GROMACS .gro file of C-alpha atoms in nm:
model
  125
    1UNK     CA    1  -0.563   1.427  -0.336
    2UNK     CA    2  -0.705   1.182  -0.586
    3UNK     CA    3  -0.632   0.889  -0.361
    4UNK     CA    4  -0.764   0.862   0.001
    5UNK     CA    5  -0.630   0.610   0.253
    6UNK     CA    6  -0.796   0.519   0.576
    7UNK     CA    7  -0.807   0.248   0.832
    8UNK     CA    8  -0.499   0.378   1.036
    9UNK     CA    9  -0.496   0.464   1.406
   10UNK     CA   10  -0.368   0.317   1.728
   11UNK     CA   11  -0.362  -0.056   1.678
   12UNK     CA   12  -0.263  -0.332   1.927
   13UNK     CA   13   0.056  -0.526   1.886
   14UNK     CA   14  -0.010  -0.848   1.678
   15UNK     CA   15  -0.328  -0.678   1.549
   16UNK     CA   16  -0.445  -0.709   1.186
   17UNK     CA   17  -0.556  -0.371   1.043
   18UNK     CA   18  -0.678  -0.343   0.690
   19UNK     CA   19  -0.607  -0.021   0.506
   20UNK     CA   20  -0.831   0.085   0.213
   21UNK     CA   21  -0.719   0.317  -0.057
   22UNK     CA   22  -1.005   0.467  -0.253
   23UNK     CA   23  -1.032   0.704  -0.548
   24UNK     CA   24  -1.329   0.879  -0.712
   25UNK     CA   25  -1.118   1.001  -1.010
   26UNK     CA   26  -0.902   0.706  -1.103
   27UNK     CA   27  -0.986   0.351  -1.187
   28UNK     CA   28  -0.730   0.122  -1.013
   29UNK     CA   29  -0.747  -0.174  -1.253
   30UNK     CA   30  -0.607   0.053  -1.525
   31UNK     CA   31  -0.295   0.152  -1.328
   32UNK     CA   32  -0.020  -0.010  -1.130
   33UNK     CA   33  -0.077   0.063  -0.759
   34UNK     CA   34   0.180   0.062  -0.483
   35UNK     CA   35   0.191   0.090  -0.106
   36UNK     CA   36   0.462   0.290   0.078
   37UNK     CA   37   0.536   0.370   0.433
   38UNK     CA   38   0.751   0.615   0.620
   39UNK     CA   39   0.851   0.597   0.974
   40UNK     CA   40   1.001   0.872   1.182
   41UNK     CA   41   1.356   0.936   1.092
   42UNK     CA   42   1.355   0.658   0.826
   43UNK     CA   43   1.342   0.670   0.444
   44UNK     CA   44   1.024   0.615   0.259
   45UNK     CA   45   0.989   0.242   0.188
   46UNK     CA   46   0.799   0.094  -0.103
   47UNK     CA   47   0.706  -0.247   0.006
   48UNK     CA   48   0.415  -0.378  -0.211
   49UNK     CA   49   0.289  -0.320  -0.566
   50UNK     CA   50   0.041  -0.460  -0.797
   51UNK     CA   51   0.033  -0.432  -1.175
   52UNK     CA   52  -0.265  -0.318  -1.374
   53UNK     CA   53  -0.500  -0.581  -1.505
   54UNK     CA   54  -0.369  -0.546  -1.861
   55UNK     CA   55  -0.016  -0.458  -1.769
   56UNK     CA   56   0.310  -0.636  -1.843
   57UNK     CA   57   0.290  -0.835  -1.515
   58UNK     CA   58  -0.083  -0.892  -1.564
   59UNK     CA   59  -0.211  -0.788  -1.222
   60UNK     CA   60   0.067  -0.970  -1.023
   61UNK     CA   61   0.144  -0.848  -0.672
   62UNK     CA   62   0.497  -0.800  -0.547
   63UNK     CA   63   0.627  -0.767  -0.196
   64UNK     CA   64   0.952  -0.648  -0.037
   65UNK     CA   65   1.119  -0.900   0.186
   66UNK     CA   66   1.065  -0.688   0.490
   67UNK     CA   67   0.680  -0.747   0.466
   68UNK     CA   68   0.656  -1.077   0.280
   69UNK     CA   69   0.422  -1.317   0.459
   70UNK     CA   70   0.258  -1.062   0.683
   71UNK     CA   71   0.123  -0.805   0.436
   72UNK     CA   72  -0.133  -0.863   0.168
   73UNK     CA   73  -0.219  -0.624  -0.110
   74UNK     CA   74  -0.551  -0.670  -0.304
   75UNK     CA   75  -0.774  -0.488  -0.541
   76UNK     CA   76  -1.154  -0.488  -0.540
   77UNK     CA   77  -1.237  -0.358  -0.895
   78UNK     CA   78  -1.620  -0.319  -0.847
   79UNK     CA   79  -1.555  -0.107  -0.531
   80UNK     CA   80  -1.254   0.064  -0.701
   81UNK     CA   81  -1.049   0.010  -0.387
   82UNK     CA   82  -0.708  -0.113  -0.323
   83UNK     CA   83  -0.649  -0.277   0.013
   84UNK     CA   84  -0.344  -0.343   0.235
   85UNK     CA   85  -0.393  -0.619   0.502
   86UNK     CA   86  -0.134  -0.617   0.771
   87UNK     CA   87  -0.119  -0.934   0.995
   88UNK     CA   88   0.066  -0.978   1.318
   89UNK     CA   89   0.150  -0.607   1.366
   90UNK     CA   90   0.491  -0.533   1.508
   91UNK     CA   91   0.636  -0.210   1.666
   92UNK     CA   92   0.854  -0.152   1.346
   93UNK     CA   93   0.525  -0.131   1.140
   94UNK     CA   94   0.451   0.213   1.301
   95UNK     CA   95   0.455   0.455   1.007
   96UNK     CA   96   0.254   0.667   0.774
   97UNK     CA   97   0.111   0.435   0.500
   98UNK     CA   98   0.036   0.586   0.158
   99UNK     CA   99  -0.092   0.439  -0.164
  100UNK     CA  100   0.012   0.553  -0.513
  101UNK     CA  101  -0.070   0.481  -0.868
  102UNK     CA  102   0.119   0.508  -1.190
  103UNK     CA  103   0.168   0.358  -1.531
  104UNK     CA  104   0.443   0.103  -1.451
  105UNK     CA  105   0.467   0.020  -1.086
  106UNK     CA  106   0.761  -0.083  -0.881
  107UNK     CA  107   0.908  -0.019  -0.532
  108UNK     CA  108   1.050   0.321  -0.645
  109UNK     CA  109   0.851   0.637  -0.570
  110UNK     CA  110   0.944   0.794  -0.901
  111UNK     CA  111   0.731   0.525  -1.081
  112UNK     CA  112   0.406   0.686  -0.939
  113UNK     CA  113   0.216   0.989  -1.048
  114UNK     CA  114  -0.073   1.009  -0.796
  115UNK     CA  115  -0.043   0.982  -0.427
  116UNK     CA  116  -0.276   0.983  -0.127
  117UNK     CA  117  -0.215   1.181   0.192
  118UNK     CA  118  -0.140   0.870   0.394
  119UNK     CA  119  -0.278   0.719   0.711
  120UNK     CA  120  -0.086   0.687   1.034
  121UNK     CA  121  -0.057   0.340   1.187
  122UNK     CA  122   0.075   0.338   1.551
  123UNK     CA  123   0.140   0.003   1.719
  124UNK     CA  124   0.049  -0.006   2.080
  125UNK     CA  125   0.161  -0.254   2.327
   0.00000   0.00000   0.00000
């Protein structure tokens, strides 16, 4: 896989994990990047994406209503890493979290060409 996520595991309710997504082959600032999650017996949900630096949306970040206010996506260009910060972790946040990159971005999986393997986040109470 050209993308590698980390930072998952068993996290306490109301915790604030940060999930890095790194790549040794792709330069994030040249692509749109997105975060997706899939919980057991639920469809894959695209909930955050960031346009490339020179893209149509000029690096703007977008969030689905389901995560707005608690999730923050960011990009560290010198470190070539995209981050997902989750605040106030809730039971419904238990899922496999995956990052992806592609030319256009959006909340749809079809917009992305490269995917990581994902990292499991499990909320414990």
